[in-house]
């Protein structure tokens, strides 16, 4: 009897289906433990007034509170503004740099790739310290010395509502392009030379080649960077937390920072979980819309 | 012991005490005609302080300020310190009065906010104050860009002394562009005619429990461990290293491994400030305290940053805090004067 069972199991494993399950098991277990379980648990917590020694069920109260909280909507607005100002501009900057790098020899390309990717491997906290130094509010600050060169007065970069958001946006514009540049370079190398040769025979200019060959071929890459960039931007937390703390007067409070404050400053884990689920829903809707309207003629 | 009590429950043991004060550069204080020894012992009112920091401002030939009278760290979380340290001596020693009514709705709060704005408008504090963080304000002190800095701790005397020694020894690790500066501990001024109440920090060890009920033996062992860490030579040595005052008599009497030179006047000033320390409140329910922290984080600190950046008036900040307090505690839960 035992022998028959072992034989059966062996047969099952020897079939493609059995091995298939074994291969995906690791990823499936990791996904269940570190993605599915936290999401389900977040949903459960969002329906509770969470207390370490015993939570109480409050239904949709946390969602209701969030939707009627003016600070939550201000944080959503700030996040949308930050996203609109950074994501498209960053994609354009990365594209531009990739176009400038591609004519170089492979070795030079590698040097540029490494240089641009360097901030991605550096600690975010260390980068924030450097930027805090750049945005020093006194005359000795680098940013203030630059604006003084153009005859402008001293700016309280991170301490004024007029410039705090711009400072965070500027920080994003001038850093963290490494991943997008590498992805664009890989996509550019994938375009067959025959297209450029044909265009040259037809007398196409550099800009025409860029517009009629490069841009259409890079559309899937651009969509990918747009979707992932938007997801990352909506979850932005670190820079606002380290650079401005959300101030002044909540001018740079993003949803991610608000969720963090609710969870770890006020210990309102239920409200934080509810807001994180709302944020996830917003991201899902926007990502779906992007695929729906921009991904029509894209095949993967 | 009250700093580690909630109601009748003792949840921890205190180890050391420190006063959050302000500190000045002795040479600059004297150049500005400030009798700092008298201030150390007798304190000063806001009006006296305001005139003193005005006198401490130095401008260059083009009219640009090269030295401010007073700089306090207010960027990010430190803005909470600035307001609360000043509020203690502005008739607002706690968020709640003895009737558990929220106090920052009183006119004393408005008076304090007006004073905070005045010091910037006078030019005694930088207009970029809202972006000055803890590191920057200390750097400004060591580089002679301010006469007085805050917040101040007793250990700053040692930090300044160590930097002075590096400058004298021509050591490259001295703070860039720093000057020799003797740190003088000073009390914060009093506002609205209120009494001086120092911000007293008492740190120690607390015990946390899990869902499972701890046994008597376990509680006993935890208490023994906390007692060991917060008394005797252990507490004496780490308090000594950090220029803090140990709480327990055994720690105060214990020998320390290394003696550090201290300014006698500062020692007396610290003692004078500590003598004014008030006992911790143990009657404020956690729900009220949590709501106050929420108002502090969501309204008081952001509005203070806006006030410092000259984006709102003291009255607008006062109104915003009052509205939030009434929303949280009701009309009857706030002080009205």
Coordinates of C-alpha atoms in Angstrom, one line a residue:
Chain A
X1 CA 0.0 0.0 0.0
X2 CA 2.8 2.4 1.0
X3 CA 4.8 1.5 -2.0
X4 CA 1.8 2.3 -4.2
X5 CA 1.4 5.7 -2.6
X6 CA 5.1 6.6 -3.1
X7 CA 4.9 5.4 -6.7
X8 CA 1.9 7.6 -7.2
X9 CA 3.6 10.7 -5.7
X10 CA 6.7 10.1 -7.8
X11 CA 4.6 9.8 -11.0
X12 CA 2.8 13.1 -10.1
X13 CA 6.1 14.8 -9.5
X14 CA 7.5 13.4 -12.7
X15 CA 4.7 15.0 -14.7
X16 CA 5.1 18.7 -15.8
X17 CA 2.2 19.9 -13.6
X18 CA 3.8 18.5 -10.4
X19 CA 7.2 20.1 -11.0
X20 CA 5.4 23.3 -12.1
X21 CA 3.8 23.6 -8.6
X22 CA 7.1 22.9 -6.9
X23 CA 8.9 25.6 -8.9
X24 CA 6.3 28.3 -8.2
X25 CA 5.9 27.2 -4.6
X26 CA 8.8 29.4 -3.3
X27 CA 7.5 32.5 -5.0
X28 CA 3.9 31.7 -4.0
X29 CA 4.9 31.2 -0.3
X30 CA 6.9 34.4 -0.3
X31 CA 4.1 36.3 -2.0
X32 CA 1.5 34.8 0.5
X33 CA 3.7 35.7 3.5
X34 CA 5.0 39.1 2.5
X35 CA 2.3 40.5 0.2
X36 CA -1.0 38.7 0.4
X37 CA -1.0 38.3 4.2
X38 CA -0.1 42.0 5.0
X39 CA -2.7 43.2 2.6
X40 CA -5.4 41.0 4.1
X41 CA -4.3 41.9 7.5
X42 CA -4.3 45.7 6.6
X43 CA -7.9 45.3 5.5
X44 CA -8.8 43.6 8.9
X45 CA -6.9 46.3 10.9
X46 CA -8.7 49.0 8.8
X47 CA -12.0 47.8 10.3
X48 CA -10.7 48.1 13.9
X49 CA -9.6 50.6 16.5
X50 CA -6.3 48.9 16.8
X51 CA -4.8 48.4 20.3
X52 CA -1.8 46.2 21.0
X53 CA -3.6 44.4 23.9
X54 CA -6.9 44.0 22.1
X55 CA -8.6 45.8 19.2
X56 CA -12.2 46.7 18.8
X57 CA -14.3 46.4 15.6
X58 CA -15.4 49.8 14.3
X59 CA -16.7 48.9 10.8
X60 CA -16.0 51.5 8.2
X61 CA -15.4 54.3 10.7
X62 CA -11.7 54.6 9.8
X63 CA -12.5 55.1 6.1
X64 CA -15.3 57.6 7.0
X65 CA -12.9 59.6 9.2
X66 CA -10.3 59.6 6.5
X67 CA -12.7 60.8 3.8
X68 CA -13.9 63.7 6.0
X69 CA -10.4 64.6 7.1
X70 CA -9.2 67.8 5.4
X71 CA -5.6 66.9 6.0
X72 CA -6.0 63.6 4.2
X73 CA -7.3 65.4 1.1
X74 CA -4.6 68.0 1.4
X75 CA -2.0 65.2 1.5
X76 CA -3.7 63.6 -1.6
X77 CA -3.5 66.9 -3.4
X78 CA 0.2 67.4 -2.5
X79 CA 0.9 63.9 -3.7
X80 CA -0.8 64.4 -7.0
X81 CA 1.0 67.8 -7.5
X82 CA 4.3 66.1 -6.7
X83 CA 3.6 63.2 -9.0
X84 CA 2.6 65.5 -11.9
X85 CA 5.7 67.6 -11.5
X86 CA 8.1 64.8 -11.1
X87 CA 7.1 61.7 -13.0
X88 CA 6.7 63.1 -16.6
X89 CA 9.7 65.4 -16.2
X90 CA 11.9 62.6 -14.8
X91 CA 11.0 60.3 -17.7
X92 CA 11.9 63.0 -20.1
X93 CA 15.2 63.7 -18.4
X94 CA 16.1 60.0 -18.3
X95 CA 15.1 59.7 -22.0
X96 CA 17.3 62.7 -22.9
X97 CA 20.3 61.4 -21.0
X98 CA 19.9 58.0 -22.5
X99 CA 19.8 59.5 -26.0
X100 CA 23.0 61.5 -25.2
X101 CA 24.8 58.4 -23.9
X102 CA 23.8 56.0 -26.6
X103 CA 26.3 57.3 -29.3
X104 CA 29.3 56.6 -27.0
X105 CA 31.3 53.4 -27.1
X106 CA 30.2 50.6 -24.8
X107 CA 32.9 51.3 -22.2
X108 CA 32.0 55.0 -22.0
X109 CA 28.3 54.1 -21.8
X110 CA 29.1 51.8 -18.8
X111 CA 30.8 54.6 -17.0
X112 CA 27.9 56.9 -17.5
X113 CA 25.4 54.2 -16.5
X114 CA 27.4 53.6 -13.3
X115 CA 27.6 57.3 -12.5
X116 CA 23.9 57.9 -13.0
X117 CA 23.0 54.7 -11.1
X118 CA 25.2 55.6 -8.1
X119 CA 22.5 57.6 -6.2
X120 CA 20.3 54.5 -6.3
X121 CA 22.8 52.4 -4.3
X122 CA 23.5 55.3 -1.8
X123 CA 21.5 55.6 1.3
X124 CA 18.5 57.8 1.0
X125 CA 19.3 59.3 4.4
X126 CA 22.8 60.2 3.2
X127 CA 21.4 61.8 0.1
X128 CA 18.9 63.8 2.1
X129 CA 21.8 65.1 4.3
X130 CA 23.6 66.3 1.2
X131 CA 20.4 68.0 -0.1
X132 CA 19.8 69.6 3.3
X133 CA 23.3 71.1 3.0
X134 CA 22.5 72.3 -0.5
X135 CA 19.3 73.9 0.7
X136 CA 20.9 75.6 3.7
X137 CA 18.7 78.5 4.4
X138 CA 21.5 81.0 5.1
X139 CA 23.5 82.8 2.5
X140 CA 26.3 80.2 2.7
X141 CA 24.0 77.6 1.3
X142 CA 24.8 76.3 -2.2
X143 CA 21.3 76.9 -3.6
X144 CA 21.3 80.4 -2.1
X145 CA 24.7 81.2 -3.6
X146 CA 23.4 80.1 -7.0
X147 CA 20.3 82.3 -6.8
X148 CA 22.4 85.2 -5.4
X149 CA 24.5 84.9 -8.6
X150 CA 21.4 85.7 -10.6
X151 CA 20.6 88.6 -8.3
X152 CA 17.8 86.9 -6.3
X153 CA 17.4 87.2 -2.6
X154 CA 18.0 84.5 0.0
X155 CA 15.4 81.7 -0.1
X156 CA 14.2 79.7 2.8
X157 CA 14.0 76.7 0.6
X158 CA 12.5 74.1 2.9
X159 CA 11.0 76.4 5.4
X160 CA 8.6 78.4 3.2
X161 CA 5.4 77.1 1.6
X162 CA 6.3 78.9 -1.6
X163 CA 9.5 76.9 -2.1
X164 CA 9.3 73.7 0.0
X165 CA 7.4 71.6 -2.6
X166 CA 9.6 73.0 -5.4
X167 CA 12.7 72.0 -3.4
X168 CA 11.5 68.4 -3.2
X169 CA 10.6 68.4 -6.9
X170 CA 14.0 69.8 -7.8
X171 CA 15.7 67.1 -5.7
X172 CA 13.8 64.5 -7.7
X173 CA 14.6 66.1 -11.0
X174 CA 18.3 66.1 -10.2
X175 CA 18.6 62.6 -8.9
X176 CA 17.4 59.1 -9.1
X177 CA 17.4 58.7 -12.9
X178 CA 19.8 55.7 -12.9
X179 CA 17.2 52.9 -13.3
X180 CA 15.2 54.7 -16.0
X181 CA 18.4 55.5 -18.0
X182 CA 19.5 51.9 -17.9
X183 CA 16.0 50.7 -19.0
X184 CA 15.9 53.3 -21.8
X185 CA 19.4 52.4 -23.0
X186 CA 18.5 48.7 -23.1
X187 CA 15.4 49.6 -25.2
X188 CA 17.4 51.9 -27.5
X189 CA 19.9 49.1 -28.2
X190 CA 17.0 46.9 -29.1
X191 CA 16.0 49.1 -32.1
X192 CA 17.3 47.6 -35.3
X193 CA 19.8 49.7 -37.2
X194 CA 18.0 49.1 -40.5
X195 CA 15.3 51.6 -39.4
X196 CA 17.8 54.4 -39.0
X197 CA 19.5 53.4 -42.3
X198 CA 16.2 53.5 -44.1
X199 CA 15.4 56.9 -42.6
X200 CA 18.8 58.3 -43.5
X201 CA 18.3 57.2 -47.1
X202 CA 15.0 59.1 -47.1
X203 CA 16.9 62.1 -45.7
X204 CA 15.4 62.2 -42.2
X205 CA 16.9 64.6 -39.7
X206 CA 18.0 63.6 -36.2
X207 CA 14.8 64.9 -34.7
X208 CA 12.7 63.2 -37.3
X209 CA 14.4 59.9 -36.5
X210 CA 13.8 60.5 -32.9
X211 CA 10.2 61.3 -33.4
X212 CA 9.2 58.6 -36.0
X213 CA 11.5 55.7 -35.0
X214 CA 12.8 56.1 -31.4
X215 CA 9.7 57.4 -29.6
X216 CA 7.2 54.8 -31.1
X217 CA 9.7 51.9 -30.4
X218 CA 10.2 53.1 -26.8
X219 CA 6.5 53.4 -26.1
X220 CA 6.2 50.2 -24.1
X221 CA 9.3 51.2 -22.1
X222 CA 7.9 54.7 -21.5
X223 CA 4.5 53.2 -20.4
X224 CA 6.4 50.9 -18.0
X225 CA 8.4 53.8 -16.5
X226 CA 5.3 55.9 -16.3
X227 CA 3.3 53.3 -14.4
X228 CA 6.1 52.3 -12.0
X229 CA 7.2 55.9 -11.6
X230 CA 3.6 56.9 -10.7
X231 CA 3.3 54.1 -8.2
X232 CA 6.6 55.1 -6.6
X233 CA 5.7 58.7 -6.6
X234 CA 2.3 58.1 -5.0
X235 CA 4.1 56.2 -2.2
X236 CA 6.7 58.9 -1.7
X237 CA 7.6 59.2 1.9
X238 CA 11.3 59.4 2.6
X239 CA 12.2 62.8 1.1
X240 CA 9.3 64.6 2.6
X241 CA 9.9 62.9 6.0
X242 CA 13.7 63.7 6.0
X243 CA 13.7 67.1 4.3
X244 CA 10.6 69.0 5.5
X245 CA 8.8 66.7 7.9
X246 CA 5.7 67.6 5.8
X247 CA 5.9 71.3 6.6
X248 CA 5.6 74.1 6.6
X249 CA 1.9 74.0 7.5
X250 CA 1.5 70.7 5.7
X251 CA 2.6 72.1 2.4
X252 CA 4.6 68.9 1.7
X253 CA 2.6 66.4 3.7
X254 CA 2.2 63.4 1.3
X255 CA -0.2 60.5 1.8
X256 CA 2.7 58.2 2.6
X257 CA 3.9 60.6 5.4
X258 CA 0.4 61.0 6.7
X259 CA 0.0 57.2 6.9
X260 CA 3.3 56.9 8.7
X261 CA 2.3 59.6 11.2
X262 CA -1.1 58.0 11.9
X263 CA 0.6 54.6 12.5
X264 CA 3.8 55.5 14.3
X265 CA 3.1 58.9 15.9
X266 CA -0.5 58.6 17.0
X267 CA -0.6 54.7 17.0
X268 CA -3.9 54.8 15.0
X269 CA -3.0 51.7 13.0
X270 CA -6.7 51.3 11.9
X271 CA -6.8 54.7 10.3
X272 CA -3.3 54.2 8.8
X273 CA -4.4 50.9 7.3
X274 CA -7.6 52.4 5.9
X275 CA -5.7 55.3 4.3
X276 CA -3.1 52.9 2.9
X277 CA -5.9 50.9 1.2
X278 CA -7.4 54.0 -0.2
X279 CA -4.0 55.0 -1.5
X280 CA -3.6 51.5 -3.1
X281 CA -7.1 51.9 -4.7
X282 CA -6.1 55.3 -6.2
X283 CA -2.9 53.8 -7.6
X284 CA -4.7 50.8 -9.0
X285 CA -7.3 53.0 -10.7
X286 CA -4.7 55.3 -12.2
X287 CA -2.5 52.4 -13.3
X288 CA -5.5 50.7 -14.9
X289 CA -6.4 53.9 -16.8
X290 CA -2.8 54.3 -18.0
X291 CA -2.9 50.8 -19.5
X292 CA -6.3 51.2 -20.9
X293 CA -5.7 54.5 -22.7
X294 CA -1.9 54.4 -23.4
X295 CA -1.3 50.7 -23.8
X296 CA -3.7 50.0 -26.7
X297 CA -1.1 49.4 -29.3
X298 CA 1.5 47.9 -27.0
X299 CA 2.2 44.2 -27.0
X300 CA 4.3 42.4 -24.4
Chain B
X1 CA 9.5 59.1 40.6
X2 CA 6.4 61.0 39.4
X3 CA 7.9 61.2 35.9
X4 CA 7.4 57.5 35.6
X5 CA 3.9 57.3 37.1
X6 CA 0.5 57.0 35.5
X7 CA -2.2 57.4 38.1
X8 CA -1.0 55.3 41.0
X9 CA 1.1 53.0 38.8
X10 CA 4.8 53.1 38.7
X11 CA 5.9 51.9 35.2
X12 CA 9.6 52.8 35.4
X13 CA 12.4 54.2 37.4
X14 CA 14.1 57.6 36.7
X15 CA 17.9 57.7 36.1
X16 CA 18.9 61.3 35.5
X17 CA 17.6 64.8 35.1
X18 CA 18.4 67.6 32.7
X19 CA 17.1 71.1 32.0
X20 CA 16.5 72.3 28.5
X21 CA 17.7 75.9 28.6
X22 CA 19.5 78.3 26.3
X23 CA 23.2 79.2 26.2
X24 CA 25.3 82.2 25.2
X25 CA 28.8 83.1 24.1
X26 CA 30.4 84.8 27.1
X27 CA 32.4 87.3 25.1
X28 CA 29.4 88.4 23.0
X29 CA 27.1 88.6 26.1
X30 CA 29.6 90.9 27.7
X31 CA 30.0 93.0 24.6
X32 CA 26.2 93.4 24.5
X33 CA 26.3 94.6 28.1
X34 CA 24.4 91.7 29.5
X35 CA 25.0 90.9 33.2
X36 CA 24.8 87.1 32.5
X37 CA 25.7 86.1 36.1
X38 CA 22.6 88.0 37.3
X39 CA 20.5 86.4 34.6
X40 CA 21.8 82.9 35.6
X41 CA 20.6 83.5 39.1
X42 CA 17.6 85.8 38.7
X43 CA 16.3 85.0 35.3
X44 CA 14.9 87.6 32.8
X45 CA 11.6 88.7 31.4
X46 CA 10.8 88.7 27.7
X47 CA 11.2 92.4 27.5
X48 CA 14.7 92.3 29.0
X49 CA 15.6 89.3 26.8
X50 CA 14.2 91.1 23.7
X51 CA 16.4 94.1 24.3
X52 CA 19.4 91.9 25.1
X53 CA 19.2 89.9 21.8
X54 CA 18.7 93.2 19.9
X55 CA 22.0 94.4 21.4
X56 CA 23.7 91.2 20.4
X57 CA 23.0 91.7 16.7
X58 CA 26.1 92.7 14.6
X59 CA 25.8 93.9 11.0
X60 CA 28.6 94.5 8.4
X61 CA 29.1 97.7 6.5
X62 CA 26.5 96.8 3.9
X63 CA 23.9 96.3 6.6
X64 CA 23.9 92.5 6.4
X65 CA 23.6 90.7 9.7
X66 CA 26.8 88.8 10.5
X67 CA 25.7 87.8 14.0
X68 CA 22.2 87.2 15.3
X69 CA 21.2 87.8 18.9
X70 CA 19.4 84.5 19.3
X71 CA 18.9 81.3 17.2
X72 CA 16.9 78.4 18.2
X73 CA 16.6 75.1 16.3
X74 CA 13.1 75.0 14.8
X75 CA 13.3 72.8 11.7
X76 CA 11.2 69.7 11.7
X77 CA 10.6 68.1 15.1
X78 CA 12.7 70.7 16.9
X79 CA 10.0 73.4 16.4
X80 CA 8.0 71.5 19.0
X81 CA 10.8 71.9 21.4
X82 CA 11.1 75.7 20.7
X83 CA 7.4 76.3 21.5
X84 CA 7.1 74.0 24.4
X85 CA 10.2 75.2 26.2
X86 CA 9.1 78.8 25.9
X87 CA 5.5 78.0 26.7
X88 CA 6.5 76.5 30.1
X89 CA 7.6 80.0 31.2
X90 CA 4.7 81.8 29.5
X91 CA 2.0 80.5 31.9
X92 CA 1.5 77.3 30.0
X93 CA 3.4 74.7 31.9
X94 CA 1.3 71.8 30.5
X95 CA -1.2 71.2 27.7
X96 CA -3.8 70.8 30.5
X97 CA -4.5 72.8 33.6
X98 CA -5.5 71.3 37.0
X99 CA -9.1 71.0 35.8
X100 CA -7.9 69.0 32.7
X101 CA -8.8 71.9 30.4
X102 CA -6.6 72.5 27.3
X103 CA -4.4 75.5 28.0
X104 CA -3.2 76.6 24.6
X105 CA -6.5 78.4 24.0
X106 CA -5.6 81.0 26.7
X107 CA -4.5 84.5 25.8
X108 CA -1.1 83.6 27.2
X109 CA -0.6 81.4 24.1
X110 CA -1.4 84.3 21.8
X111 CA 1.1 86.5 23.8
X112 CA 3.8 84.0 23.3
X113 CA 3.2 83.6 19.6
X114 CA 3.4 87.4 19.2
X115 CA 6.7 87.4 21.1
X116 CA 8.0 84.6 18.8
X117 CA 7.2 86.6 15.7
X118 CA 8.5 89.9 17.2
X119 CA 12.0 88.4 17.8
X120 CA 12.3 87.6 14.1
X121 CA 10.7 90.9 13.0
X122 CA 13.2 92.8 15.2
X123 CA 16.0 91.1 13.2
X124 CA 17.3 89.5 16.4
X125 CA 16.6 86.0 14.9
X126 CA 17.1 85.0 11.3
X127 CA 14.0 85.2 9.0
X128 CA 15.0 81.7 7.8
X129 CA 14.6 80.4 11.4
X130 CA 12.1 77.8 10.3
X131 CA 14.8 75.9 8.5
X132 CA 17.5 76.1 11.2
X133 CA 18.0 72.6 12.5
X134 CA 19.8 71.4 15.7
X135 CA 23.1 71.0 13.9
X136 CA 22.9 74.3 12.2
X137 CA 22.2 76.3 15.3
X138 CA 25.1 74.8 17.1
X139 CA 27.3 75.4 14.2
X140 CA 26.1 79.1 14.2
X141 CA 27.1 79.3 17.9
X142 CA 30.6 77.9 17.3
X143 CA 31.2 80.0 14.3
X144 CA 30.1 83.2 16.0
X145 CA 27.0 83.7 14.0
X146 CA 24.8 84.0 17.1
X147 CA 25.2 85.3 20.6
X148 CA 22.6 83.0 22.2
X149 CA 21.5 79.6 21.0
X150 CA 18.8 77.1 22.0
X151 CA 17.9 74.6 23.1
X152 CA 20.9 74.3 25.4
X153 CA 22.0 71.4 27.5
X154 CA 24.7 71.3 30.2
X155 CA 26.8 69.1 27.9
X156 CA 27.2 71.9 25.4
X157 CA 29.7 73.6 27.8
X158 CA 31.9 70.5 27.2
X159 CA 31.3 70.5 23.5
X160 CA 32.4 74.1 23.2
X161 CA 35.4 73.5 25.4
X162 CA 36.6 70.5 23.3
X163 CA 36.3 72.6 20.2
X164 CA 38.2 75.4 21.8
X165 CA 41.0 73.0 22.6
X166 CA 41.1 71.8 19.0
X167 CA 41.3 75.4 17.8
X168 CA 44.1 76.1 20.2
X169 CA 46.0 73.0 19.1
X170 CA 45.4 73.9 15.5
X171 CA 43.6 70.6 15.1
X172 CA 41.9 70.2 11.7
X173 CA 38.9 68.4 13.2
X174 CA 37.7 71.7 14.9
X175 CA 34.4 72.9 13.4
X176 CA 35.2 74.8 10.2
X177 CA 35.4 78.6 10.7
X178 CA 34.7 78.2 14.4
X179 CA 36.0 80.6 17.0
X180 CA 36.9 80.1 20.6
X181 CA 33.6 80.3 22.6
X182 CA 32.9 80.0 26.3
X183 CA 29.4 78.5 26.7
X184 CA 27.3 80.2 29.4
X185 CA 24.1 78.4 30.5
X186 CA 21.1 80.7 30.7
X187 CA 17.4 80.3 31.7
X188 CA 14.7 80.9 29.0
X189 CA 12.9 84.3 29.6
X190 CA 9.5 84.5 31.1
X191 CA 6.5 85.7 29.1
X192 CA 3.2 87.3 30.0
X193 CA 4.5 88.0 33.5
X194 CA 4.5 84.3 34.3
X195 CA 6.9 82.5 36.6
X196 CA 9.9 80.7 35.3
X197 CA 9.2 77.0 34.8
X198 CA 12.1 75.0 33.3
X199 CA 11.6 72.2 30.9
X200 CA 12.8 69.3 32.9
X201 CA 13.8 66.1 31.2
X202 CA 13.8 63.0 33.3
X203 CA 14.9 59.8 31.6
X204 CA 15.1 56.3 32.9
X205 CA 14.0 52.8 32.3
X206 CA 10.4 51.6 31.7
X207 CA 8.9 48.2 31.8
X208 CA 6.5 47.0 29.1
X209 CA 4.3 44.0 29.3
X210 CA 2.9 41.7 26.6
X211 CA -0.5 40.1 26.4
X212 CA 0.5 37.4 28.9
X213 CA 0.2 38.4 32.5
X214 CA 3.8 38.5 34.0
X215 CA 4.5 36.6 37.2
X216 CA 5.4 38.3 40.4
X217 CA 9.0 36.9 40.1
X218 CA 9.3 38.3 36.6
X219 CA 8.2 41.8 37.7
X220 CA 10.6 41.6 40.7
X221 CA 13.5 40.7 38.4
X222 CA 12.6 43.5 36.0
X223 CA 12.5 46.0 38.9
X224 CA 15.9 44.8 40.1
X225 CA 17.4 45.2 36.6
X226 CA 16.0 48.7 36.3
X227 CA 17.3 49.6 39.7
X228 CA 20.7 48.4 38.8
X229 CA 20.8 50.4 35.7
X230 CA 19.4 53.6 37.2
X231 CA 21.5 53.8 40.3
X232 CA 25.0 53.4 41.7
X233 CA 28.2 53.7 39.7
X234 CA 26.4 52.7 36.4
X235 CA 24.1 55.8 36.5
X236 CA 26.9 57.9 38.0
X237 CA 29.2 57.3 35.0
X238 CA 26.8 57.7 32.1
X239 CA 25.3 60.8 33.8
X240 CA 28.8 62.2 34.3
X241 CA 29.7 61.5 30.6
X242 CA 26.6 63.4 29.4
X243 CA 26.7 66.2 32.1
X244 CA 23.4 65.0 33.5
X245 CA 22.3 65.0 37.1
X246 CA 21.7 61.5 38.5
X247 CA 18.4 61.0 40.4
X248 CA 19.5 58.4 43.0
X249 CA 21.6 59.3 46.0
X250 CA 23.8 56.2 45.3
X251 CA 24.6 57.5 41.9
X252 CA 25.3 61.0 43.1
X253 CA 27.7 59.7 45.8
X254 CA 29.4 57.1 43.5
X255 CA 32.9 57.7 42.2
X256 CA 33.2 58.4 38.5
X257 CA 35.9 57.1 36.1
X258 CA 36.8 60.5 34.7
X259 CA 36.3 64.1 36.0
X260 CA 35.5 66.8 33.5
X261 CA 36.3 70.5 34.0
X262 CA 33.1 72.5 34.7
X263 CA 32.4 76.2 34.8
X264 CA 31.4 77.0 38.3
X265 CA 28.9 79.7 37.2
X266 CA 27.2 77.2 34.9
X267 CA 27.0 74.6 37.7
X268 CA 25.3 77.1 39.9
X269 CA 23.0 78.2 37.1
X270 CA 22.0 74.6 36.4
X271 CA 21.3 74.1 40.0
X272 CA 19.2 77.3 40.2
X273 CA 17.2 76.1 37.2
X274 CA 16.8 72.6 38.6
X275 CA 15.5 74.1 41.9
X276 CA 12.6 75.5 39.9
X277 CA 11.7 72.2 38.3
X278 CA 8.1 71.1 38.9
X279 CA 6.8 67.7 39.6
X280 CA 5.4 65.7 36.6
X281 CA 1.7 65.5 36.1
X282 CA 0.3 62.0 36.7
X283 CA -3.3 62.9 36.5
X284 CA -3.7 63.5 32.7
X285 CA -5.5 60.6 31.2
X286 CA -3.8 58.9 28.2
X287 CA -6.7 59.7 25.9
X288 CA -6.4 63.4 26.6
X289 CA -2.6 63.3 26.2
X290 CA -2.9 61.4 22.9
X291 CA -5.4 64.0 21.6
X292 CA -3.1 66.8 22.6
X293 CA -0.2 65.1 20.8
X294 CA -2.3 64.9 17.7
X295 CA -3.2 68.6 17.8
X296 CA 0.5 69.3 18.4
X297 CA 1.6 67.3 15.4
X298 CA -1.2 68.2 13.0
X299 CA -1.9 71.8 13.9
X300 CA 0.6 73.4 16.4
X301 CA 3.9 72.4 14.8
X302 CA 2.8 73.0 11.1
X303 CA 1.2 76.3 12.0
X304 CA 4.3 77.3 14.0
X305 CA 6.5 76.6 11.0
X306 CA 4.2 78.8 8.9
X307 CA 4.3 81.5 11.6
X308 CA 8.1 81.4 11.7
X309 CA 8.2 81.6 7.9
X310 CA 5.9 84.7 8.1
X311 CA 3.1 83.0 6.2
X312 CA 0.5 83.4 8.9
X313 CA 0.0 85.9 11.8
X314 CA 0.1 84.9 15.5
X315 CA -3.7 85.5 15.6
X316 CA -4.3 83.1 12.7
X317 CA -2.2 80.4 14.4
X318 CA -3.9 81.0 17.7
X319 CA -7.3 80.7 16.0
X320 CA -6.3 77.5 14.2
X321 CA -5.1 75.9 17.5
X322 CA -8.2 77.0 19.3
X323 CA -10.5 75.6 16.6
X324 CA -8.7 72.3 16.7
X325 CA -8.8 72.2 20.5
X326 CA -12.5 73.0 20.6
X327 CA -13.2 70.3 18.0
X328 CA -11.2 67.7 20.1
X329 CA -12.2 68.7 23.7
X330 CA -15.4 70.7 23.2
X331 CA -16.1 74.3 24.4
X332 CA -16.0 73.2 28.0
X333 CA -12.7 71.3 27.6
X334 CA -10.6 74.3 26.8
X335 CA -9.4 77.3 28.8
X336 CA -11.2 80.6 28.0
X337 CA -9.9 83.8 29.4

